[in-house]
Amino acid sequence: MTDSYLNFANSPVGGKLADVLGLPKPMVLERYKAGQPVIKGSVLLGGGTNAPLLETLAGIFKRIGAQTVAHAQLPQWTPIANQAGLMSGRWGVDGQPGEKVKALVFDATGLVDSSESEALYQFFHDAARSVLPCGRVVILGRPPELCRTPRQATIQRALEGLSRSLAKELKKAIAVQLVYVAEGAEGQLESTLRFLLSPRSAYVSAQVVRVGAPVGEGAAPADWSKPLAGKKVLVTGASRGIGASIAEVMAQEGATVICLDIPQAQASLDEVAAKIGGSTIALDIGAADAPQLLVDAAKADGGWDVVVHNAGITRDKTIANMKEHFWQMVVNVNLSTQERINDALVESGALKAGGRIVCVSSISGIAGNLGQTNYALSKAGVVGMVQSTAPIFAKKGITINAVAPGFIETQMTAAVPFAIREAGRRMNSMSQGGLPQDVAQAIAWFASPASNGLTGNVVRVCGQSLIGA
Ligand SMILES: NC(=O)c1ccc[n+]([C@@H]2O[C@H](COP(=O)([O-])OP(=O)(O)OC[C@H]3O[C@@H](n4cnc5c(N)ncnc54)[C@H](O)[C@@H]3O)[C@@H](O)[C@H]2O)c1
């Protein structure tokens, strides 16, 4: 489904008309193309007086080949950067802003009291107008629940309000995220920073990500452009829409993909699999014997590394009008069967140690939606499943995370009535719907072997939708 208004607002005449009428002017988002660098343009660094992550950051920026400059508040950056072999200079002189930059990264992990928030003001006040379109902002903090004192937990929690407000203020399709890095988990930060600084995260904004202690071994991939090389990935609901895009992105990342969908979708499933050199399984995952059939298939295949639970259905009606079988069908396909499949794959070892489970929730499950009691229950349940099983699966070296898409342009949303569809598209900080590949890229980030510091996370891919914010 194409968004004709997006094209119109980006034409010379349409752009002027949108200005005159005060209509939203969505930008065409920069999206990742194979082989491009993580970031094109420099990164401006800021931080509190105590900024404990600078050495970690210097190492990461060196590996991704990023140019950096430092705000005057961070004189310690230059020697640290030089030590890591990075060229770096000071940004701005005599209180005047410096060059335009592609990203801002602020190390707030050293803040222990709200009276230190001034450093945040200085940095973002000075730099707010200097971020290029489709730029990135990442604030690094410590998880409030792990802080040593109430004062420290308070200022760290406060960062959420700052990051979500910046995401609304900066406009120009600039995405802003808060990453809470647990003490000792600095070595797990790289895959997250690579994702959040790159065009892979085009439609992810105002999110809070928690990077924690490593689950299992994990490893930096030999080739960051093919992090899933040698991995076997099951994608459910792969015959169309978001699932087909996930299968494609997984293959681009180097994986061998097992594409699953219902038997009625066999023809399009075959097409998707043929395009990416994958295999197919035609199966209704709602069937009682699906978990065992998948265990058998995985074992026959030498075990799987990643499972992506993308298959999902809607049967919308207000609860008063809803038939019981519609309730049961949605809860079974979207939630209960996924719980059973996870348990069976993990307990049997068919999902290997170091494995990744990535689920697809929805902002309906976060905000609730009229006519979607069954769907919202199932998608909120996915969040519950992720959070409750993360510590259990971690004991086997397996992570589980979820993405929660907002309005994504697919056949599912094309079926939504026009007025509701337009509202869904525009009511977010990017003033447009996301594309299936935006969801797929977020899933690929969770699926990476280097993402073993990520478990129990739920990240929205919604352009900072106002719904459920
Ligand atoms: N499109 C959006 O805006 C949006 C927003 C939030 C969440 N989501 C979620 O993203 C996922 C994909 O959505 P989509 O828009 O691509 O939907 P879609 O309807 O286009 O695709 C879903 C796929 O799942 C398959 N499927 C359904 N039931 C199945 C079963 N029992 N066994 C095997 N396969 C089954 C379908 O055949 C279909 O190919 C779903 O979980 C959906 O709830 C979508």
Short mmCIF file of C-alpha atoms and ligand atoms in Angstrom, two decimals:
data_model
loop_
_atom_site.label_atom_id
_atom_site.label_comp_id
_atom_site.label_asym_id
_atom_site.label_seq_id
_atom_site.Cartn_x
_atom_site.Cartn_y
_atom_site.Cartn_z
CA MET A 1 0.00 0.00 0.00
CA THR A 2 1.52 3.36 -0.97
CA ASP A 3 1.11 6.55 0.97
CA SER A 4 0.18 9.03 -1.78
CA TYR A 5 0.12 11.98 0.62
CA LEU A 6 3.79 11.35 1.51
CA ASN A 7 4.70 11.66 -2.18
CA PHE A 8 2.45 14.70 -2.61
CA ALA A 9 3.89 16.55 0.42
CA ASN A 10 7.40 15.92 -0.94
CA SER A 11 6.61 17.41 -4.37
CA PRO A 12 7.35 21.14 -4.94
CA VAL A 13 3.66 22.10 -5.29
CA GLY A 14 2.42 19.75 -2.59
CA GLY A 15 5.06 20.94 -0.14
CA LYS A 16 4.01 24.58 -0.58
CA LEU A 17 0.32 23.71 -0.25
CA ALA A 18 0.99 21.72 2.92
CA ASP A 19 2.79 24.78 4.35
CA VAL A 20 -0.07 27.13 3.49
CA LEU A 21 -2.72 24.81 4.93
CA GLY A 22 -0.63 23.86 7.97
CA LEU A 23 -0.74 20.16 7.04
CA PRO A 24 1.86 17.65 8.26
CA LYS A 25 4.96 17.35 6.04
CA PRO A 26 6.30 13.83 6.45
CA MET A 27 9.90 13.37 5.24
CA VAL A 28 10.94 10.43 3.12
CA LEU A 29 12.82 8.35 5.69
CA GLU A 30 16.39 7.24 5.02
CA ARG A 31 16.36 3.45 5.04
CA TYR A 32 19.21 0.98 5.13
CA LYS A 33 20.61 -0.28 1.83
CA ALA A 34 22.93 -3.28 1.80
CA GLY A 35 26.57 -2.35 2.14
CA GLN A 36 26.13 1.21 3.40
CA PRO A 37 28.03 2.38 6.50
CA VAL A 38 26.35 2.51 9.92
CA ILE A 39 26.27 6.29 9.84
CA LYS A 40 27.01 8.94 7.21
CA GLY A 41 28.08 12.12 9.00
CA SER A 42 29.66 12.86 12.34
CA VAL A 43 28.56 12.06 15.88
CA LEU A 44 28.55 14.80 18.53
CA LEU A 45 29.36 13.55 22.03
CA GLY A 46 28.18 15.03 25.31
CA GLY A 47 28.11 13.84 28.89
CA GLY A 48 28.04 14.62 32.57
CA THR A 49 31.19 15.53 34.49
CA ASN A 50 31.46 11.86 35.18
CA ALA A 51 30.88 9.96 31.91
CA PRO A 52 31.88 6.34 32.49
CA LEU A 53 31.08 4.98 29.02
CA LEU A 54 33.47 7.09 26.98
CA GLU A 55 36.11 4.40 26.51
CA THR A 56 33.47 1.88 25.45
CA LEU A 57 32.05 4.42 23.01
CA ALA A 58 35.46 5.26 21.55
CA GLY A 59 36.04 1.57 20.81
CA ILE A 60 32.64 1.20 19.14
CA PHE A 61 32.99 4.37 17.05
CA LYS A 62 36.41 3.24 15.93
CA ARG A 63 35.01 -0.12 14.77
CA ILE A 64 32.07 1.43 12.93
CA GLY A 65 34.29 4.06 11.36
CA ALA A 66 32.34 7.04 12.72
CA GLN A 67 33.72 10.60 12.81
CA THR A 68 33.24 12.18 16.22
CA VAL A 69 33.34 15.67 17.70
CA ALA A 70 32.88 16.64 21.34
CA HIS A 71 30.86 19.38 23.04
CA ALA A 72 32.89 21.76 25.20
CA GLN A 73 31.48 20.05 28.32
CA LEU A 74 33.41 16.91 27.43
CA PRO A 75 37.11 17.88 27.15
CA GLN A 76 38.09 14.36 28.24
CA TRP A 77 36.76 12.93 24.96
CA THR A 78 39.68 13.99 22.74
CA PRO A 79 42.44 12.07 24.59
CA ILE A 80 40.17 8.99 24.95
CA ALA A 81 39.26 9.12 21.27
CA ASN A 82 42.89 9.56 20.23
CA GLN A 83 43.89 6.62 22.42
CA ALA A 84 41.34 4.48 20.53
CA GLY A 85 42.82 5.66 17.22
CA LEU A 86 39.91 7.98 16.39
CA MET A 87 40.32 11.43 14.87
CA SER A 88 38.23 13.82 16.91
CA GLY A 89 37.93 17.53 17.52
CA ARG A 90 35.97 20.01 19.56
CA TRP A 91 32.51 21.04 18.36
CA GLY A 92 31.79 24.77 18.25
CA VAL A 93 33.90 27.66 19.51
CA ASP A 94 33.18 30.55 21.86
CA GLY A 95 29.63 29.41 22.53
CA GLN A 96 28.81 29.18 18.79
CA PRO A 97 27.48 25.88 17.41
CA GLY A 98 29.80 23.84 15.24
CA GLU A 99 29.13 21.79 12.11
CA LYS A 100 25.84 19.98 11.49
CA VAL A 101 26.03 16.41 12.73
CA LYS A 102 24.17 13.19 11.97
CA ALA A 103 23.89 12.02 15.56
CA LEU A 104 24.05 13.13 19.17
CA VAL A 105 25.20 10.68 21.83
CA PHE A 106 25.04 11.73 25.48
CA ASP A 107 26.58 9.63 28.24
CA ALA A 108 24.28 10.19 31.21
CA THR A 109 25.31 7.01 33.01
CA GLY A 110 27.35 9.02 35.54
CA LEU A 111 24.46 11.23 36.69
CA VAL A 112 23.58 10.45 40.32
CA ASP A 113 21.41 13.42 41.34
CA SER A 114 18.77 15.56 39.65
CA SER A 115 20.82 18.67 40.41
CA GLU A 116 23.22 17.47 37.69
CA SER A 117 20.60 17.70 34.91
CA GLU A 118 22.14 21.01 33.79
CA ALA A 119 24.65 19.08 31.68
CA LEU A 120 21.73 17.70 29.65
CA TYR A 121 20.28 21.17 29.19
CA GLN A 122 23.59 22.63 27.98
CA PHE A 123 24.21 19.88 25.48
CA PHE A 124 20.75 19.60 23.95
CA HIS A 125 20.16 23.38 24.06
CA ASP A 126 23.35 23.97 22.07
CA ALA A 127 22.95 21.05 19.66
CA ALA A 128 19.20 20.81 19.03
CA ARG A 129 19.34 22.81 15.77
CA SER A 130 22.46 21.10 14.51
CA VAL A 131 21.14 17.61 13.78
CA LEU A 132 20.75 16.73 10.11
CA PRO A 133 17.45 15.33 8.75
CA CYS A 134 16.88 11.65 9.62
CA GLY A 135 19.50 12.10 12.34
CA ARG A 136 19.82 10.05 15.50
CA VAL A 137 19.96 10.88 19.19
CA VAL A 138 20.96 8.29 21.79
CA ILE A 139 20.99 9.00 25.51
CA LEU A 140 22.80 6.41 27.61
CA GLY A 141 21.71 5.87 31.21
CA ARG A 142 21.71 3.28 33.99
CA PRO A 143 18.62 1.12 34.64
CA PRO A 144 16.80 2.93 37.49
CA GLU A 145 15.80 -0.39 39.09
CA LEU A 146 19.50 -1.26 39.54
CA CYS A 147 20.64 2.14 40.88
CA ARG A 148 22.38 2.35 44.24
CA THR A 149 20.47 5.31 45.68
CA PRO A 150 16.97 6.77 45.25
CA ARG A 151 18.55 10.02 43.97
CA GLN A 152 20.43 8.18 41.26
CA ALA A 153 17.35 6.15 40.29
CA THR A 154 15.33 9.37 40.12
CA ILE A 155 17.57 11.24 37.69
CA GLN A 156 18.03 8.11 35.60
CA ARG A 157 14.26 7.59 35.36
CA ALA A 158 13.89 11.28 34.50
CA LEU A 159 15.80 10.68 31.26
CA GLU A 160 12.68 9.01 29.82
CA GLY A 161 10.75 12.29 29.86
CA LEU A 162 13.64 14.12 28.23
CA SER A 163 14.14 11.58 25.45
CA ARG A 164 10.44 11.29 24.61
CA SER A 165 10.09 15.10 24.48
CA LEU A 166 13.17 15.50 22.29
CA ALA A 167 11.67 12.90 19.95
CA LYS A 168 8.65 15.17 19.53
CA GLU A 169 10.61 18.44 19.30
CA LEU A 170 13.46 17.71 16.92
CA LYS A 171 11.22 16.82 13.95
CA LYS A 172 12.94 16.27 10.51
CA ALA A 173 12.47 12.50 11.07
CA ILE A 174 15.13 12.56 13.79
CA ALA A 175 14.78 9.53 16.07
CA VAL A 176 15.62 9.70 19.78
CA GLN A 177 16.21 6.72 22.07
CA LEU A 178 17.17 6.06 25.66
CA VAL A 179 19.42 3.08 26.30
CA TYR A 180 19.83 1.90 29.89
CA VAL A 181 23.14 0.04 30.14
CA ALA A 182 23.57 -2.02 33.31
CA GLU A 183 26.93 -1.72 35.05
CA GLY A 184 29.18 -4.43 33.64
CA ALA A 185 27.11 -4.76 30.43
CA GLU A 186 29.11 -2.15 28.50
CA GLY A 187 30.53 -4.93 26.31
CA GLN A 188 26.99 -5.74 25.14
CA LEU A 189 26.21 -2.23 23.86
CA GLU A 190 27.64 -2.40 20.33
CA SER A 191 24.84 -4.18 18.43
CA THR A 192 22.30 -1.76 19.93
CA LEU A 193 24.30 1.34 19.11
CA ARG A 194 24.89 0.13 15.57
CA PHE A 195 21.16 -0.38 15.11
CA LEU A 196 20.04 2.87 16.70
CA LEU A 197 22.58 5.07 14.89
CA SER A 198 21.88 3.58 11.47
CA PRO A 199 19.02 3.95 8.97
CA ARG A 200 17.96 0.44 10.04
CA SER A 201 16.03 2.11 12.88
CA ALA A 202 14.26 4.61 10.58
CA TYR A 203 10.80 4.17 12.15
CA VAL A 204 11.88 3.48 15.76
CA SER A 205 11.69 6.51 18.02
CA ALA A 206 11.19 7.41 21.70
CA GLN A 207 12.04 3.91 22.84
CA VAL A 208 13.69 2.73 26.03
CA VAL A 209 16.06 -0.20 25.56
CA ARG A 210 17.66 -2.15 28.40
CA VAL A 211 21.10 -3.67 27.80
CA GLY A 212 21.95 -6.11 30.56
CA ALA A 213 24.35 -8.83 31.59
CA PRO A 214 25.24 -11.19 28.75
CA VAL A 215 22.92 -14.15 28.17
CA GLY A 216 25.03 -17.11 27.09
CA GLU A 217 28.18 -16.70 25.06
CA GLY A 218 27.27 -14.21 22.30
CA ALA A 219 29.90 -13.01 19.90
CA ALA A 220 30.69 -10.08 17.70
CA PRO A 221 30.05 -11.32 14.15
CA ALA A 222 33.08 -11.74 11.90
CA ASP A 223 31.22 -9.60 9.35
CA TRP A 224 28.74 -7.06 10.76
CA SER A 225 26.92 -6.92 7.44
CA LYS A 226 26.17 -10.66 7.70
CA PRO A 227 25.68 -11.24 11.44
CA LEU A 228 23.40 -14.23 10.85
CA ALA A 229 25.79 -16.13 8.59
CA GLY A 230 25.49 -19.86 9.31
CA LYS A 231 22.28 -19.38 11.35
CA LYS A 232 18.96 -21.13 10.77
CA VAL A 233 15.96 -18.89 11.30
CA LEU A 234 12.27 -19.88 11.42
CA VAL A 235 9.87 -17.10 10.40
CA THR A 236 6.14 -17.74 10.87
CA GLY A 237 3.58 -16.00 8.68
CA ALA A 238 6.28 -15.55 6.04
CA SER A 239 4.15 -15.70 2.88
CA ARG A 240 3.31 -11.98 2.81
CA GLY A 241 3.40 -8.61 4.58
CA ILE A 242 5.76 -8.13 7.47
CA GLY A 243 6.67 -11.84 7.58
CA ALA A 244 7.89 -11.88 3.95
CA SER A 245 10.03 -8.83 4.70
CA ILE A 246 11.46 -10.45 7.85
CA ALA A 247 12.40 -13.52 5.81
CA GLU A 248 14.12 -11.31 3.21
CA VAL A 249 16.06 -9.27 5.77
CA MET A 250 17.14 -12.41 7.64
CA ALA A 251 18.47 -13.82 4.37
CA GLN A 252 20.27 -10.55 3.58
CA GLU A 253 21.88 -10.83 7.03
CA GLY A 254 23.26 -14.22 6.00
CA ALA A 255 20.72 -16.63 7.52
CA THR A 256 19.17 -19.73 6.02
CA VAL A 257 15.46 -19.08 6.43
CA ILE A 258 12.70 -21.59 7.10
CA CYS A 259 9.51 -19.89 5.93
CA LEU A 260 6.29 -21.06 7.57
CA ASP A 261 2.68 -20.25 6.75
CA ILE A 262 -0.73 -21.94 6.55
CA PRO A 263 -1.16 -24.58 3.80
CA GLN A 264 -3.56 -22.26 1.89
CA ALA A 265 -0.66 -19.79 1.45
CA GLN A 266 1.68 -22.42 -0.01
CA ALA A 267 2.05 -20.75 -3.45
CA SER A 268 3.14 -17.34 -2.14
CA LEU A 269 5.21 -19.01 0.58
CA ASP A 270 7.10 -20.94 -2.12
CA GLU A 271 7.73 -17.68 -3.97
CA VAL A 272 9.17 -15.94 -0.90
CA ALA A 273 11.37 -18.94 -0.07
CA ALA A 274 12.59 -19.34 -3.67
CA LYS A 275 13.66 -15.68 -3.80
CA ILE A 276 15.89 -16.06 -0.75
CA GLY A 277 17.03 -19.67 -1.14
CA GLY A 278 15.03 -20.75 1.91
CA SER A 279 12.83 -23.75 2.69
CA THR A 280 9.13 -23.91 3.59
CA ILE A 281 6.87 -25.47 6.17
CA ALA A 282 3.13 -25.37 5.44
CA LEU A 283 1.51 -25.59 8.85
CA ASP A 284 -1.28 -24.02 10.85
CA ILE A 285 0.55 -23.08 14.04
CA GLY A 286 -2.77 -23.06 15.86
CA ALA A 287 -3.06 -26.85 15.51
CA ALA A 288 -2.59 -28.86 18.70
CA ASP A 289 0.31 -30.88 17.29
CA ALA A 290 2.19 -27.83 15.86
CA PRO A 291 4.76 -27.57 18.70
CA GLN A 292 5.80 -31.24 18.32
CA LEU A 293 5.90 -31.00 14.51
CA LEU A 294 8.20 -27.98 14.81
CA VAL A 295 10.48 -29.74 17.30
CA ASP A 296 10.75 -32.66 14.86
CA ALA A 297 11.43 -30.34 11.91
CA ALA A 298 14.08 -28.39 13.84
CA LYS A 299 15.84 -31.56 15.00
CA ALA A 300 15.82 -32.99 11.48
CA ASP A 301 17.43 -29.70 10.40
CA GLY A 302 20.21 -29.91 13.00
CA GLY A 303 18.50 -27.41 15.35
CA TRP A 304 17.43 -23.80 14.82
CA ASP A 305 19.11 -20.62 16.06
CA VAL A 306 16.30 -18.07 15.82
CA VAL A 307 12.51 -18.25 15.95
CA VAL A 308 10.46 -15.26 14.84
CA HIS A 309 6.80 -15.44 15.89
CA ASN A 310 5.32 -13.13 13.29
CA ALA A 311 2.13 -15.00 12.30
CA GLY A 312 -0.87 -13.21 13.71
CA ILE A 313 -4.55 -12.70 12.96
CA THR A 314 -7.32 -10.24 13.74
CA ARG A 315 -11.04 -10.99 14.12
CA ASP A 316 -12.34 -7.57 15.12
CA LYS A 317 -15.72 -7.05 16.84
CA THR A 318 -16.72 -5.28 20.03
CA ILE A 319 -16.82 -7.80 22.83
CA ALA A 320 -20.61 -7.67 23.01
CA ASN A 321 -20.82 -8.72 19.35
CA MET A 322 -17.90 -11.12 19.27
CA LYS A 323 -18.47 -14.84 18.73
CA GLU A 324 -16.62 -17.08 21.16
CA HIS A 325 -14.71 -18.90 18.41
CA PHE A 326 -13.25 -15.57 17.17
CA TRP A 327 -12.00 -14.90 20.68
CA GLN A 328 -10.45 -18.34 20.96
CA MET A 329 -8.91 -18.35 17.49
CA VAL A 330 -7.09 -15.04 18.00
CA VAL A 331 -5.83 -15.83 21.49
CA ASN A 332 -4.67 -19.26 20.35
CA VAL A 333 -2.78 -18.18 17.19
CA ASN A 334 -1.35 -14.93 18.56
CA LEU A 335 -0.43 -16.11 22.03
CA SER A 336 -1.16 -19.57 23.46
CA THR A 337 0.37 -21.53 20.62
CA GLN A 338 3.50 -19.34 20.76
CA GLU A 339 3.88 -20.14 24.46
CA ARG A 340 3.61 -23.86 23.70
CA ILE A 341 6.02 -23.66 20.76
CA ASN A 342 8.61 -21.79 22.82
CA ASP A 343 8.41 -24.25 25.69
CA ALA A 344 8.66 -27.23 23.35
CA LEU A 345 11.59 -25.83 21.32
CA VAL A 346 13.53 -24.70 24.39
CA GLU A 347 12.92 -27.81 26.53
CA SER A 348 13.81 -30.20 23.70
CA GLY A 349 16.97 -28.26 22.78
CA ALA A 350 15.62 -27.91 19.21
CA LEU A 351 16.27 -24.19 19.66
CA LYS A 352 19.99 -24.20 20.30
CA ALA A 353 21.82 -22.63 23.24
CA GLY A 354 22.57 -19.05 22.23
CA GLY A 355 19.19 -19.04 20.48
CA ARG A 356 16.97 -16.04 19.96
CA ILE A 357 13.18 -15.80 20.12
CA VAL A 358 11.66 -12.63 18.68
CA CYS A 359 7.93 -11.99 19.02
CA VAL A 360 5.60 -9.52 17.36
CA SER A 361 3.29 -7.63 19.69
CA SER A 362 1.36 -4.51 18.64
CA ILE A 363 0.58 -1.02 19.94
CA SER A 364 -3.00 -2.33 20.21
CA GLY A 365 -1.72 -4.52 22.99
CA ILE A 366 -0.18 -1.50 24.69
CA ALA A 367 -2.94 1.07 24.18
CA GLY A 368 -6.02 -1.11 23.69
CA ASN A 369 -8.27 -0.61 20.69
CA LEU A 370 -11.99 -0.45 20.09
CA GLY A 371 -13.18 -3.72 18.56
CA GLN A 372 -9.95 -5.53 19.38
CA THR A 373 -10.39 -6.96 22.87
CA ASN A 374 -9.26 -10.39 21.69
CA TYR A 375 -6.33 -9.06 19.64
CA ALA A 376 -5.18 -6.59 22.32
CA LEU A 377 -5.37 -9.29 25.00
CA SER A 378 -3.23 -11.57 22.83
CA LYS A 379 -0.66 -8.87 21.99
CA ALA A 380 -0.40 -7.62 25.59
CA GLY A 381 0.01 -11.28 26.49
CA VAL A 382 3.01 -11.42 24.15
CA VAL A 383 4.60 -8.69 26.29
CA GLY A 384 3.84 -10.75 29.38
CA MET A 385 5.30 -13.87 27.79
CA VAL A 386 8.50 -12.05 26.85
CA GLN A 387 8.99 -10.53 30.28
CA SER A 388 8.10 -13.65 32.28
CA THR A 389 10.09 -16.17 30.25
CA ALA A 390 13.22 -14.02 29.69
CA PRO A 391 14.88 -15.00 33.00
CA ILE A 392 13.94 -18.67 32.54
CA PHE A 393 15.22 -18.96 28.97
CA ALA A 394 18.35 -16.98 29.91
CA LYS A 395 19.46 -20.00 31.94
CA LYS A 396 19.70 -21.86 28.62
CA GLY A 397 21.52 -18.99 26.94
CA ILE A 398 18.40 -18.01 24.99
CA THR A 399 17.03 -14.46 24.70
CA ILE A 400 13.43 -13.44 24.06
CA ASN A 401 12.33 -9.96 22.98
CA ALA A 402 9.43 -8.40 21.13
CA VAL A 403 8.78 -5.65 18.66
CA ALA A 404 5.46 -3.82 18.84
CA PRO A 405 4.63 -2.33 15.44
CA GLY A 406 2.45 0.73 15.12
CA PHE A 407 0.87 1.54 11.76
CA ILE A 408 2.72 -0.48 9.12
CA GLU A 409 1.76 -0.37 5.42
CA THR A 410 0.54 -3.94 4.71
CA GLN A 411 -2.54 -5.77 3.43
CA MET A 412 -3.74 -5.86 7.06
CA THR A 413 -3.78 -2.05 7.33
CA ALA A 414 -4.92 -1.53 3.71
CA ALA A 415 -8.18 -3.17 4.83
CA VAL A 416 -8.74 -0.49 7.50
CA PRO A 417 -11.41 2.15 6.60
CA PHE A 418 -9.92 5.31 4.98
CA ALA A 419 -10.43 7.82 7.84
CA ILE A 420 -9.07 5.49 10.51
CA ARG A 421 -6.18 4.55 8.21
CA GLU A 422 -5.22 8.21 7.63
CA ALA A 423 -5.39 8.92 11.39
CA GLY A 424 -3.20 5.88 12.10
CA ARG A 425 -0.67 7.00 9.51
CA ARG A 426 -0.31 10.61 10.61
CA MET A 427 -0.64 10.40 14.41
CA ASN A 428 3.03 9.86 15.09
CA SER A 429 6.18 11.95 15.17
CA MET A 430 7.14 10.86 11.62
CA SER A 431 3.63 11.70 10.22
CA GLN A 432 3.62 8.49 8.18
CA GLY A 433 3.20 4.74 8.43
CA GLY A 434 6.18 2.41 8.70
CA LEU A 435 7.17 -0.19 6.12
CA PRO A 436 7.44 -3.95 6.76
CA GLN A 437 11.23 -3.67 6.46
CA ASP A 438 11.29 -1.31 9.48
CA VAL A 439 9.85 -4.07 11.63
CA ALA A 440 12.13 -6.64 10.00
CA GLN A 441 15.27 -4.60 10.75
CA ALA A 442 14.35 -4.32 14.43
CA ILE A 443 13.83 -8.07 14.53
CA ALA A 444 17.21 -8.63 12.89
CA TRP A 445 18.84 -6.51 15.63
CA PHE A 446 17.31 -8.72 18.35
CA ALA A 447 18.25 -11.85 16.37
CA SER A 448 21.93 -10.96 16.09
CA PRO A 449 24.41 -13.16 17.98
CA ALA A 450 25.91 -9.88 19.27
CA SER A 451 22.60 -8.95 20.95
CA ASN A 452 23.08 -11.24 23.94
CA GLY A 453 22.69 -8.28 26.32
CA LEU A 454 19.10 -7.85 25.16
CA THR A 455 16.38 -9.94 26.71
CA GLY A 456 12.91 -9.11 28.00
CA ASN A 457 12.79 -5.94 25.87
CA VAL A 458 9.70 -4.70 24.03
CA VAL A 459 10.52 -2.07 21.44
CA ARG A 460 7.85 -0.25 19.48
CA VAL A 461 8.34 0.31 15.77
CA CYS A 462 5.78 3.08 15.49
CA GLY A 463 7.48 6.42 14.69
CA GLN A 464 6.52 7.51 18.23
CA SER A 465 2.82 6.89 17.72
CA LEU A 466 0.67 9.02 19.95
CA ILE A 467 -1.50 5.96 20.55
CA GLY A 468 -0.52 4.34 23.83
CA ALA A 469 2.46 6.66 24.26
N1 LIG B 1 0.41 -4.34 9.80
C1 LIG B 1 0.44 -3.67 10.94
O1 LIG B 1 0.27 -2.44 10.95
C2 LIG B 1 0.70 -4.38 12.24
C3 LIG B 1 0.70 -3.61 13.40
C4 LIG B 1 0.95 -4.24 14.62
C5 LIG B 1 1.22 -5.60 14.65
N2 LIG B 1 1.21 -6.32 13.52
C6 LIG B 1 1.50 -7.75 13.63
O2 LIG B 1 2.52 -8.09 12.72
C7 LIG B 1 2.36 -9.45 12.30
C8 LIG B 1 2.32 -9.52 10.78
O3 LIG B 1 1.28 -8.66 10.34
P1 LIG B 1 0.95 -8.40 8.79
O4 LIG B 1 0.38 -7.04 8.72
O5 LIG B 1 2.09 -8.75 7.94
O6 LIG B 1 -0.26 -9.43 8.63
P2 LIG B 1 -0.70 -10.33 7.39
O7 LIG B 1 -2.10 -10.73 7.65
O8 LIG B 1 -0.39 -9.65 6.10
O9 LIG B 1 0.27 -11.59 7.53
C9 LIG B 1 0.14 -12.54 8.56
C10 LIG B 1 0.62 -13.87 8.05
O10 LIG B 1 0.46 -14.84 9.10
C11 LIG B 1 -0.08 -16.01 8.54
N3 LIG B 1 -0.83 -16.78 9.54
C12 LIG B 1 -1.98 -16.41 10.14
N4 LIG B 1 -2.41 -17.40 10.94
C13 LIG B 1 -1.52 -18.40 10.85
C14 LIG B 1 -1.44 -19.70 11.41
N5 LIG B 1 -2.39 -20.16 12.24
N6 LIG B 1 -0.39 -20.49 11.10
C15 LIG B 1 0.55 -20.04 10.24
N7 LIG B 1 0.53 -18.83 9.66
C16 LIG B 1 -0.50 -18.02 9.96
C17 LIG B 1 -1.03 -15.51 7.44
O11 LIG B 1 -1.35 -16.52 6.51
C18 LIG B 1 -0.21 -14.37 6.86
O12 LIG B 1 0.63 -14.80 5.83
C19 LIG B 1 1.10 -9.95 12.98
O13 LIG B 1 1.43 -10.64 14.16
C20 LIG B 1 0.36 -8.68 13.29
O14 LIG B 1 -0.53 -8.85 14.37
C21 LIG B 1 0.94 -5.75 12.30
#
